[in-house]
Amino acid sequence: MSYSDSDSSSYGGDYKNFKQITRERLLYEMLRSAKTGKSKSTWKVLIMDRLTVKIMSYACKMADITQEGVSLVEDLYRRRQPLPSMEAIYFIQPTKENVVAFLSDMSGKSPLYKNSPISRELVTHIKKDSTVLPRIGALREMNLEYFAVDSQGFVTDDERALEELFGDEESSQKADACLNVMATRIATVFASLREFPLVRYRAAKSLDAMTITTFRDLVPTKLAAGVWNCLMKYKQTIQNFPMSETCELLILDRSVDQIAPIIHEWTYDAICHDLLNLEGNKYVHEQDKTMYQVPSKTDGPPEKKEVLLEEHDPIWVELRHAHIADASERLHEKMTGFVSKNKAAQIQNGSRDGSNLSTRDLQKLVQALPQYSEQIDKLSLHVEIAGKINRIIRETGLRELGQLEQDLVFGDAGFKDVIKFLTAKEDITRENKLRLLMIVASIYPEKFEGEKGLNLMKLAKLTADDMTAVNNMRLLGGALESKKSTIGAFSLKFDIHKKKRAARKDRSGREETWQLSRFYPMIEELVEKLGKNELSKDDYPCMNDPSPTFHGTTLSALTHEVPAAHSMRSRRTPTWARPRSSDDGYSSDSVLKHASSDFKKMGQRIFVFIVGGATRSELRVCHKLTAKLNREVVLGSSSLDDPPQFITKLKMLTAHELSLDDIQI
């Protein structure tokens, strides 16, 4: 595999997205290390620890690894069979425990492997064992400690970041350790891509002499400083690391948008993870053998099959950012079109029991079968998923709840509407009532003071444990521009005397394409302003002064024609869906259509990092803005959370005696 340092930050030629560069860097660095050894062995063993297994599994498929000459993957901490004729590649963290395990493998008269392609202190530790040194082919530092969860998204895998950084019992030792790990892992993104960012961050909201600034309010500032320190070291130690800015990094925390993690998001990807209780991206698909398969004498119950909803599935990529109503319609059209064009499907429909098939029909069926089976499996998977989601929406009354949520956010409904809804809709699930009250708490915090909060809890029939999540939202601080508010740090920006308050500006201008698609996460506004060089330098200062040519380059990259901005947040239409002919930049088709033609003339990348967990709506927005701004927008976070996960973590902010396993939604 040929790979040069300049490839990662060059936008000429064939454009590579963030995840593709990560995969190539990972494979190339490891193989380059392996090829410097003296052995001519073709097949190798790859040994990894718990962290590097996760890094590898997010970035690569097993086929990518085997294609490069790895025949066996092993766990460093499991008992392994000696393979002294094979070379070994160790992809491990530079920790003392890992080095001890490595020495155990390679020392003595009978090492586990032939040759093995780690900080100087640990190298010194290795040097002490004279039998190991001749068996090390090469040693290389990877600088790759992040998890590429999407073509434009990564996480640092800090699942307890929200608790350790925003909990009510501040532990500076734990918090500093958490920020140090996070900063190091963020910095490895730029080391891997050979990018040097202009680092911006959300400034502490209360820096006047009359107000005490809390640790949690300084989290973005401290993290930005930590990332900057790592980048300064890279400039001195990494060959070909840029000396001037090549991209932008904006560091935020969960306080910029308390609503995005809990509101119902109606796009296919988000609603799948919200309603279907997926294990990561894993979905258990029930294949009905009698419905879409070739007639058989052995009909039986549906077969269960685990599938991954990831980017290798073209239907998933096409639909993941589409509204669920749009996705359902498209799937119906795809299935209808497939059945009308595929010979096997036509024959199958013409003779459901298979008894009337002629020899000629059977011959055509066999010829069309491989393509038929593959396509029908993919289509039937998504038809099943969309059907389940739509059934849950109907059974739980989710449309009406979703409408109220969005009306609250945009100021079209007020507190009285919530009381009316809770009184009339007693069959709404406890989790959905909790999420509704959390949205209310972010807009009307004073309604949860003292007896008022207890009365709301009784009306919604929630437990004290549920109300912990509502009350803990105060620990996340106010949202954007809350420092100008008159009613405390927990509030959003609004007029205390207004009966109805808006937590978002209604970005009207055109009719929305789909009902319940008005909501947008706050990072959409922030990234758009950053891309246009309009983001306030007082609220979002820079760690480093940009070079004189930096913004000139950025702005010139935006001068070529881009699709017109269409609003998704206008007043709702009375029907569930409008014709799909409109192009608002919201659906996957719209984004991909514009992006594919513009990738070769991309401007500098924008990285946005959110401390405390990101949402799928925020990941969707990054894909959308990539096409709109002609700059790849990459989202990073300590974790990627669906609403149930976020609520559980929010409860942990004051649950000192409990673990994550003790609290369930």
XYZ file of C-alpha atoms in Angstrom:
665
model
C 0.000 0.000 0.000
C 1.410 3.365 -0.980
C 0.709 6.235 1.380
C 2.461 9.553 1.891
C 2.069 12.115 4.642
C 0.825 14.675 2.175
C -2.091 12.478 1.129
C -3.894 12.983 4.395
C -4.285 16.719 4.130
C -4.433 17.102 0.380
C -7.746 17.681 -1.304
C -6.576 17.174 -4.840
C -7.253 14.029 -6.832
C -9.606 11.446 -5.393
C -11.020 12.784 -2.143
C -10.658 10.567 0.930
C -12.919 11.134 3.905
C -11.833 11.144 7.518
C -12.469 7.435 8.111
C -10.754 6.304 4.905
C -7.610 8.210 5.854
C -7.732 6.699 9.354
C -7.974 3.171 7.918
C -5.132 3.711 5.457
C -2.910 5.302 8.073
C -3.571 2.458 10.501
C -2.844 -0.317 8.010
C 0.094 1.424 6.367
C 1.879 2.327 9.604
C 1.610 -1.201 10.938
C 2.718 -2.816 7.697
C 5.613 -0.400 7.262
C 6.807 -1.402 10.717
C 6.460 -5.069 9.870
C 8.317 -4.771 6.568
C 11.427 -3.325 8.173
C 12.127 -6.643 9.843
C 14.650 -9.151 8.487
C 12.232 -12.023 8.019
C 10.666 -12.753 4.634
C 7.588 -14.431 6.102
C 4.403 -13.669 4.127
C 1.706 -14.280 6.749
C 1.737 -12.637 10.134
C -0.027 -12.683 13.503
C -1.569 -9.449 14.797
C -1.684 -9.122 18.597
C -3.747 -6.318 20.188
C -4.892 -5.178 23.627
C -8.437 -4.182 24.623
C -8.145 -0.565 23.479
C -6.425 -1.213 20.163
C -8.942 -3.955 19.299
C -11.670 -1.293 19.516
C -9.649 1.192 17.460
C -9.064 -1.431 14.778
C -12.664 -2.704 14.735
C -14.031 0.816 14.193
C -11.573 1.652 11.408
C -11.168 -1.641 9.528
C -12.967 -4.799 8.571
C -11.342 -8.210 8.971
C -11.022 -8.402 5.181
C -8.879 -5.223 5.184
C -6.477 -6.822 7.639
C -6.204 -10.224 5.952
C -5.715 -8.550 2.573
C -2.501 -7.058 3.945
C -1.024 -10.396 5.011
C -2.402 -10.933 8.527
C -3.672 -14.482 8.895
C -4.470 -14.498 12.617
C -5.625 -11.884 15.156
C -4.921 -12.547 18.846
C -5.722 -10.951 22.216
C -2.577 -9.989 24.155
C -4.107 -11.126 27.458
C -5.404 -14.507 26.352
C -3.468 -17.735 26.373
C -2.084 -18.337 22.867
C -0.562 -21.224 20.985
C 3.136 -20.778 20.057
C 3.693 -20.047 16.351
C 7.506 -19.688 16.200
C 7.596 -19.796 12.385
C 5.378 -16.708 11.995
C 6.167 -13.021 12.380
C 4.107 -11.020 14.862
C 2.869 -7.430 14.793
C 2.037 -6.005 18.216
C -0.453 -3.118 18.081
C -0.630 -2.180 21.769
C -0.679 0.805 24.104
C 2.698 1.807 25.590
C 1.828 0.719 29.133
C 3.954 -1.210 31.584
C 1.426 -4.076 31.724
C 1.502 -4.457 27.949
C 5.299 -4.421 27.801
C 5.477 -7.090 30.517
C 3.057 -9.247 28.487
C 5.118 -8.631 25.344
C 8.339 -9.629 27.122
C 6.649 -12.780 28.365
C 5.795 -13.684 24.753
C 9.235 -13.025 23.286
C 11.772 -13.849 26.006
C 13.437 -17.130 26.831
C 14.527 -19.964 24.560
C 11.047 -20.604 23.094
C 9.288 -17.358 22.108
C 5.696 -17.495 20.868
C 6.575 -15.877 17.529
C 9.506 -15.322 15.188
C 10.145 -11.535 14.933
C 8.021 -8.607 16.120
C 7.982 -5.498 14.319
C 6.494 2.005 23.003
C 8.033 5.637 25.032
C 11.736 5.410 25.690
C 11.256 4.318 29.296
C 9.505 1.183 28.099
C 12.131 0.575 25.417
C 14.714 0.683 28.200
C 12.631 -1.864 30.069
C 12.679 -4.094 26.974
C 16.456 -3.651 26.556
C 17.046 -5.214 29.941
C 16.090 -8.609 28.481
C 18.912 -9.453 26.083
C 17.029 -12.413 24.582
C 14.189 -10.175 23.314
C 16.126 -7.468 21.417
C 17.239 -9.641 18.465
C 13.606 -10.696 17.968
C 12.253 -7.148 17.505
C 12.150 -6.209 13.831
C 10.992 -2.591 14.305
C 9.312 -0.285 16.801
C 6.993 2.564 15.790
C 4.721 4.999 17.630
C 1.295 5.141 15.964
C -0.334 8.266 17.499
C -3.761 6.834 16.851
C -5.989 6.653 19.922
C -9.467 7.473 18.652
C -12.406 5.465 17.368
C -13.745 6.275 13.886
C -17.477 5.614 14.374
C -18.500 7.205 11.073
C -16.973 8.517 7.849
C -17.177 11.940 9.531
C -17.245 11.088 13.220
C -14.999 9.800 16.010
C -15.162 9.265 19.768
C -12.464 9.182 22.426
C -14.387 6.494 24.343
C -14.629 8.438 27.620
C -17.975 7.001 28.747
C -17.742 8.563 32.212
C -16.752 12.037 30.995
C -20.144 13.564 31.793
C -20.039 12.223 35.354
C -16.375 13.059 36.030
C -16.467 16.566 34.560
C -20.000 17.771 35.363
C -20.947 15.855 38.530
C -21.943 17.805 41.655
C -19.012 16.384 43.620
C -16.074 17.905 41.803
C -12.916 15.795 41.998
C -10.106 17.755 40.380
C -7.847 14.700 40.266
C -10.393 12.579 38.375
C -11.451 15.451 36.160
C -7.878 16.389 35.231
C -7.060 12.755 34.445
C -10.167 12.527 32.270
C -9.261 15.721 30.386
C -5.647 14.601 29.906
C -6.693 11.323 28.285
C -9.289 13.108 26.162
C -6.809 15.766 25.018
C -4.215 13.152 24.074
C -6.734 11.152 22.051
C -8.080 14.241 20.262
C -4.528 15.274 19.383
C -3.822 11.868 17.807
C -6.576 12.613 15.278
C -4.470 15.502 13.972
C -1.240 13.515 14.233
C -2.805 10.755 12.168
C -4.189 13.117 9.507
C -1.116 15.393 9.560
C -3.356 18.370 10.236
C -2.567 21.374 12.445
C -5.753 23.110 13.639
C -6.680 26.621 14.613
C -8.049 25.722 18.086
C -11.178 27.540 19.297
C -13.283 26.777 22.369
C -16.367 27.895 24.275
C -15.205 30.515 26.752
C -16.232 30.343 30.404
C -19.522 32.219 30.727
C -18.796 33.956 34.052
C -15.408 35.575 34.311
C -16.401 38.761 36.185
C -15.174 39.493 39.701
C -18.610 38.969 41.267
C -19.134 35.399 40.047
C -17.262 32.242 40.958
C -16.317 30.275 37.845
C -16.840 26.557 38.389
C -14.583 23.788 37.108
C -17.317 22.512 34.789
C -17.578 25.933 33.164
C -13.859 25.786 32.374
C -13.936 22.324 30.804
C -13.652 23.491 27.141
C -10.888 25.957 28.093
C -8.862 23.300 29.917
C -9.374 20.745 27.160
C -8.303 23.227 24.484
C -5.109 23.914 26.459
C -4.436 20.175 26.772
C -4.906 19.576 23.042
C -2.699 22.561 22.252
C 0.136 21.233 24.436
C 0.018 17.886 22.616
C 0.057 19.615 19.222
C 3.122 21.636 20.204
C 4.958 18.393 20.995
C 3.900 16.927 17.643
C 5.352 19.926 15.800
C 8.720 19.072 17.328
C 8.606 15.278 17.114
C 6.530 14.194 14.089
C 8.148 14.354 10.701
C 6.245 16.434 8.105
C 3.793 17.736 10.712
C 2.409 21.099 9.449
C 3.916 24.260 10.896
C 0.897 26.463 10.089
C -2.869 25.935 10.343
C -4.496 23.511 7.906
C -7.950 23.170 9.528
C -10.157 24.431 12.376
C -11.114 22.778 15.672
C -14.027 24.047 17.781
C -14.242 22.589 21.311
C -17.670 22.689 22.969
C -19.405 20.919 25.819
C -22.915 19.625 26.386
C -24.048 22.958 27.850
C -24.325 24.484 24.355
C -27.391 22.335 23.687
C -29.219 20.480 26.466
C -32.189 19.604 24.270
C -30.518 17.744 21.378
C -29.689 14.598 23.435
C -33.278 14.093 24.669
C -35.695 15.329 21.987
C -37.104 12.767 19.557
C -35.134 12.984 16.310
C -37.151 11.719 13.315
C -34.428 10.684 10.894
C -33.896 6.996 10.123
C -30.529 6.497 11.852
C -31.506 8.370 15.024
C -34.952 6.847 15.397
C -33.581 3.323 14.844
C -31.159 3.737 17.741
C -33.785 5.508 19.864
C -36.703 3.083 19.518
C -35.234 -0.324 18.651
C -32.839 -0.911 21.572
C -29.918 -1.696 19.286
C -26.701 -3.050 20.734
C -24.350 -0.521 19.176
C -25.135 -0.805 15.467
C -26.259 -4.430 15.727
C -29.825 -5.327 14.769
C -31.421 -8.790 14.954
C -33.236 -9.331 11.661
C -35.992 -11.922 11.358
C -35.975 -13.305 7.825
C -39.329 -14.677 6.714
C -38.439 -17.628 4.470
C -41.937 -17.908 3.005
C -42.208 -14.276 1.946
C -39.125 -13.434 -0.057
C -37.232 -16.667 -0.600
C -37.335 -19.346 -3.267
C -40.119 -21.911 -2.705
C -38.954 -24.700 -0.471
C -40.360 -27.897 0.966
C -38.978 -27.013 4.397
C -40.849 -23.869 5.407
C -40.416 -22.938 9.045
C -40.341 -20.047 11.478
C -38.424 -16.873 10.557
C -34.651 -17.140 10.791
C -32.889 -14.697 13.115
C -29.769 -13.044 11.783
C -27.564 -10.342 13.327
C -26.784 -7.478 10.930
C -24.763 -4.298 11.332
C -26.319 -1.002 10.285
C -23.129 0.533 8.939
C -21.657 2.231 5.902
C -21.016 -0.997 3.951
C -24.809 -1.171 3.422
C -25.701 1.194 0.527
C -29.380 1.348 1.499
C -28.443 2.392 5.032
C -26.102 5.095 3.698
C -28.833 6.419 1.414
C -31.576 6.497 4.051
C -29.845 7.088 7.393
C -30.313 10.873 7.376
C -33.737 10.809 5.707
C -36.936 11.489 7.660
C -38.597 8.192 8.670
C -41.648 9.006 6.506
C -39.375 9.642 3.521
C -37.377 6.470 4.222
C -40.567 4.396 4.405
C -41.811 5.760 1.075
C -38.501 5.180 -0.639
C -38.318 1.612 0.649
C -41.829 0.914 -0.669
C -40.823 2.279 -4.073
C -37.589 0.269 -4.075
C -39.400 -2.969 -3.219
C -42.103 -2.365 -5.839
C -39.516 -1.510 -8.484
C -37.377 -4.511 -7.612
C -40.272 -6.969 -7.841
C -41.356 -5.547 -11.203
C -37.868 -5.793 -12.748
C -36.294 -8.916 -11.238
C -37.102 -12.189 -12.999
C -36.813 -14.308 -9.878
C -39.231 -12.023 -8.034
C -41.718 -12.134 -10.935
C -41.608 -15.928 -11.087
C -41.874 -16.140 -7.302
C -44.935 -13.884 -7.269
C -46.501 -15.778 -10.163
C -46.290 -19.077 -8.323
C -46.083 -18.732 -4.550
C -46.099 -22.470 -3.829
C -43.697 -23.363 -6.643
C -45.965 -26.122 -7.995
C -46.675 -24.460 -11.362
C -43.088 -23.624 -12.313
C -42.038 -24.825 -15.775
C -38.527 -26.019 -16.608
C -37.872 -22.715 -18.389
C -39.100 -20.777 -15.343
C -36.808 -22.781 -13.084
C -33.847 -22.069 -15.393
C -34.565 -18.299 -15.290
C -35.012 -18.509 -11.527
C -31.611 -20.136 -11.017
C -29.909 -17.507 -13.232
C -31.491 -14.575 -11.374
C -31.234 -16.121 -7.915
C -27.847 -14.810 -6.616
C -28.688 -11.164 -7.332
C -32.250 -11.704 -6.134
C -31.205 -13.187 -2.789
C -28.662 -10.468 -2.021
C -30.921 -7.546 -2.917
C -34.053 -8.949 -1.315
C -32.151 -9.567 1.933
C -31.054 -5.926 2.103
C -34.448 -4.553 1.135
C -36.432 -6.831 3.437
C -34.127 -5.862 6.341
C -34.938 -2.179 6.004
C -38.616 -2.789 5.209
C -38.823 -4.731 8.480
C -37.014 -1.993 10.441
C -39.155 0.819 9.013
C -42.305 -1.225 9.684
C -41.318 -1.755 13.327
C -40.552 1.916 13.821
C -43.835 3.093 12.282
C -45.735 0.592 14.443
C -44.038 1.898 17.602
C -44.815 5.490 16.548
C -48.515 4.621 16.185
C -48.786 2.537 19.346
C -47.028 5.054 21.595
C -48.662 8.198 20.205
C -45.240 9.539 19.330
C -46.312 11.955 16.592
C -48.399 14.064 18.952
C -45.638 14.033 21.564
C -43.044 14.932 18.942
C -45.182 17.830 17.789
C -45.433 19.200 21.333
C -41.665 18.817 21.834
C -40.876 20.862 18.738
C -43.583 23.450 19.468
C -42.023 23.964 22.907
C -38.546 24.398 21.447
C -39.701 26.982 18.908
C -42.034 28.853 21.276
C -45.294 27.708 19.645
C -46.405 25.940 22.844
C -46.025 26.868 26.478
C -46.076 25.333 29.945
C -49.902 25.164 30.013
C -49.845 23.015 26.869
C -47.584 20.534 28.653
C -49.931 20.331 31.648
C -52.864 19.786 29.304
C -50.983 17.055 27.427
C -49.927 15.182 30.589
C -53.458 15.336 31.948
C -55.067 14.015 28.760
C -52.415 11.463 27.701
C -51.979 9.135 30.646
C -50.931 6.243 28.396
C -47.674 7.940 27.289
C -44.686 5.867 28.423
C -42.775 6.929 31.519
C -39.564 7.476 29.528
C -41.336 9.763 27.039
C -42.916 11.803 29.836
C -39.506 12.115 31.453
C -37.951 13.371 28.205
C -40.776 15.885 27.795
C -40.228 17.254 31.308
C -36.478 17.505 30.670
C -37.186 19.704 27.645
C -39.575 21.779 29.782
C -36.880 22.096 32.486
C -34.392 23.497 29.974
C -36.896 26.195 28.940
C -38.885 26.793 32.184
C -36.419 25.928 34.999
C -38.381 27.931 37.595
C -41.322 25.521 37.177
C -39.307 22.817 38.961
C -38.471 24.730 42.119
C -39.694 23.275 45.430
C -43.310 22.096 45.495
C -43.777 22.850 41.802
C -41.344 20.099 40.873
C -43.079 17.589 43.159
C -46.464 18.423 41.653
C -45.112 17.883 38.145
C -43.627 14.556 39.214
C -47.007 13.430 40.553
C -48.877 14.603 37.464
C -46.480 12.716 35.162
C -46.402 9.735 37.571
C -42.606 9.729 37.585
C -40.335 8.372 40.294
C -37.850 10.334 42.371
C -35.109 8.578 40.380
C -36.610 9.976 37.152
C -36.713 13.490 38.587
C -32.997 13.185 39.352
C -32.352 13.385 35.612
C -34.541 16.485 35.330
C -32.883 18.222 38.280
C -29.372 17.310 37.121
C -29.783 19.308 33.936
C -28.829 22.348 36.023
C -25.310 20.861 36.299
C -24.825 21.193 32.564
C -25.134 24.959 32.842
C -26.929 27.289 30.486
C -26.998 26.985 26.750
C -25.542 29.407 24.233
C -25.627 33.066 25.318
C -27.163 32.163 28.697
C -24.746 34.496 30.462
C -26.943 37.369 29.283
C -30.056 35.854 30.839
C -31.545 37.229 34.030
C -32.716 34.020 35.632
C -29.612 31.996 36.439
C -27.040 29.742 34.864
C -29.499 26.912 34.203
C -31.683 28.984 31.906
C -31.642 29.523 28.187
C -31.832 32.977 26.607
C -35.407 34.229 26.828
C -37.627 36.921 28.335
C -38.747 35.955 31.852
C -42.098 37.718 31.349
C -43.085 35.934 28.148
C -45.677 33.183 28.573
C -44.118 31.131 25.790
C -40.386 30.924 25.275
C -38.300 29.703 22.365
C -35.070 27.717 22.788
C -34.325 27.928 19.048
C -34.758 30.574 16.393
C -37.282 29.404 13.831
C -35.163 29.361 10.682
C -38.142 30.031 8.436
C -37.951 30.947 4.798
C -39.397 27.914 3.052
C -41.937 25.285 3.926
C -40.439 22.242 5.572
C -40.284 19.061 3.553
C -41.477 16.826 6.389
C -43.568 17.453 9.461
C -41.538 17.198 12.699
C -38.309 18.113 10.915
C -38.048 21.673 12.279
C -35.656 20.866 15.100
C -31.942 21.405 14.539
C -29.053 21.044 17.008
C -27.277 24.261 18.001
C -23.974 23.178 16.440
C -25.580 23.754 13.033
C -25.633 27.519 13.680
C -22.191 27.497 15.294
C -20.474 25.582 12.486
C -22.127 27.714 9.806
C -20.834 30.852 11.535
C -17.391 29.296 11.950
C -17.303 28.358 8.261
C -18.144 31.946 7.311
C -15.661 33.407 9.828
C -18.570 35.010 11.719
C -18.278 33.136 15.049
C -17.801 35.512 17.988
C -14.172 35.598 19.112
C -15.284 36.737 22.574
C -17.550 33.729 23.154
C -15.278 31.343 21.189
C -11.670 32.569 21.495
C -8.612 31.018 19.771
C -5.793 29.199 21.546
C -3.420 30.273 18.776
C -3.287 33.376 16.606
C -3.986 32.245 13.054
C -1.323 32.806 10.410
C -2.033 35.841 8.163
C -3.042 33.660 5.204
C -5.228 31.177 7.101
C -8.642 32.853 6.901
C -7.927 34.079 3.414
C -7.472 30.483 2.333
C -10.561 29.366 4.211
C -12.804 32.013 2.728
C -11.506 31.535 -0.796
C -12.406 27.876 -0.505
C -16.002 28.928 0.024
C -16.282 31.146 -3.040
C -17.266 28.464 -5.505
C -20.959 27.971 -5.966
C -22.716 25.934 -3.274
C -26.334 24.771 -3.025
C -28.752 27.404 -1.775
C -29.526 27.138 1.918
C -33.013 25.754 2.490
C -34.573 25.942 5.952
C -35.895 22.863 7.691
C -37.358 24.764 10.599
C -40.308 26.621 9.079
C -43.883 26.291 10.321
C -45.213 22.787 10.150
C -47.412 21.540 7.365
C -50.731 19.904 8.268
C -49.869 16.580 6.629
C -47.263 13.964 7.486
C -45.355 14.395 4.250
C -45.034 16.540 1.177
C -43.856 15.426 -2.279
C -40.197 14.476 -2.244
C -39.375 16.608 -5.269
C -38.202 19.461 -3.040
C -34.492 19.637 -2.286
C -33.854 21.151 1.118
C -30.417 19.685 1.737
C -31.901 17.599 4.565
C -32.111 14.098 3.099
C -29.121 11.847 2.370
C -29.797 11.974 -1.372
C -29.642 15.759 -1.374
C -26.429 15.846 0.641
C -24.665 13.148 -1.373
C -25.745 14.610 -4.704
C -24.098 17.942 -3.974
C -21.149 16.511 -2.046
C -20.000 14.010 -4.665
C -19.384 16.701 -7.286
C -17.700 19.093 -4.848
C -15.361 16.792 -2.878
C -12.466 17.425 -5.257
C -12.504 21.152 -4.500
C -12.949 20.894 -0.733
C -11.863 23.672 1.590
C -10.101 23.066 4.886
C -11.664 20.632 7.319
C -13.698 21.741 10.306
C -13.526 19.579 13.444
C -16.123 20.018 16.194
C -15.576 18.259 19.520
C -18.350 18.029 22.147
C -17.380 17.071 25.700
C -20.062 15.001 27.435
C -21.506 13.050 24.510
C -22.698 13.859 20.981
C -25.993 12.912 19.323
C -26.921 11.381 15.981
C -28.705 14.594 14.993
C -25.383 16.416 15.432
C -23.602 13.798 13.325
C -26.273 14.227 10.629
C -25.764 17.992 10.646
C -22.025 17.523 10.021
C -22.815 15.509 6.880
C -25.290 18.155 5.769
C -22.902 21.073 6.357
C -20.090 19.286 4.511
C -22.109 19.697 1.312
C -23.351 23.171 2.178
C -19.957 24.659 3.121
C -17.818 22.564 0.759
C -15.653 21.676 3.743
C -15.579 18.277 5.393
C -17.075 18.734 8.861
C -15.931 16.041 11.311
C -17.710 15.529 14.642
C -15.802 14.250 17.659
C -17.004 13.568 21.185
C -16.243 11.690 24.359
C -19.075 9.306 23.330
C -21.985 8.995 20.910
C -25.150 8.710 23.013
C -28.737 7.812 22.236
C -31.408 9.341 24.541
C -31.672 6.384 27.000
C -27.880 6.311 27.434
C -27.696 10.057 27.965
C -30.475 10.039 30.577
C -28.729 7.229 32.463
C -25.486 9.226 32.476
C -27.335 12.348 33.588
C -28.704 10.474 36.620
C -25.142 9.470 37.493
C -24.134 13.101 38.069
C -25.490 12.898 41.609
C -25.532 9.113 42.154
C -22.298 8.744 44.121
C -22.998 5.301 45.513
C -24.178 3.746 42.255
C -22.587 2.435 39.085
C -23.950 2.703 35.547
C -25.304 -0.839 35.875
C -27.499 0.176 38.829
C -29.477 2.833 36.955
C -31.813 1.931 34.132
C -34.332 3.914 32.134
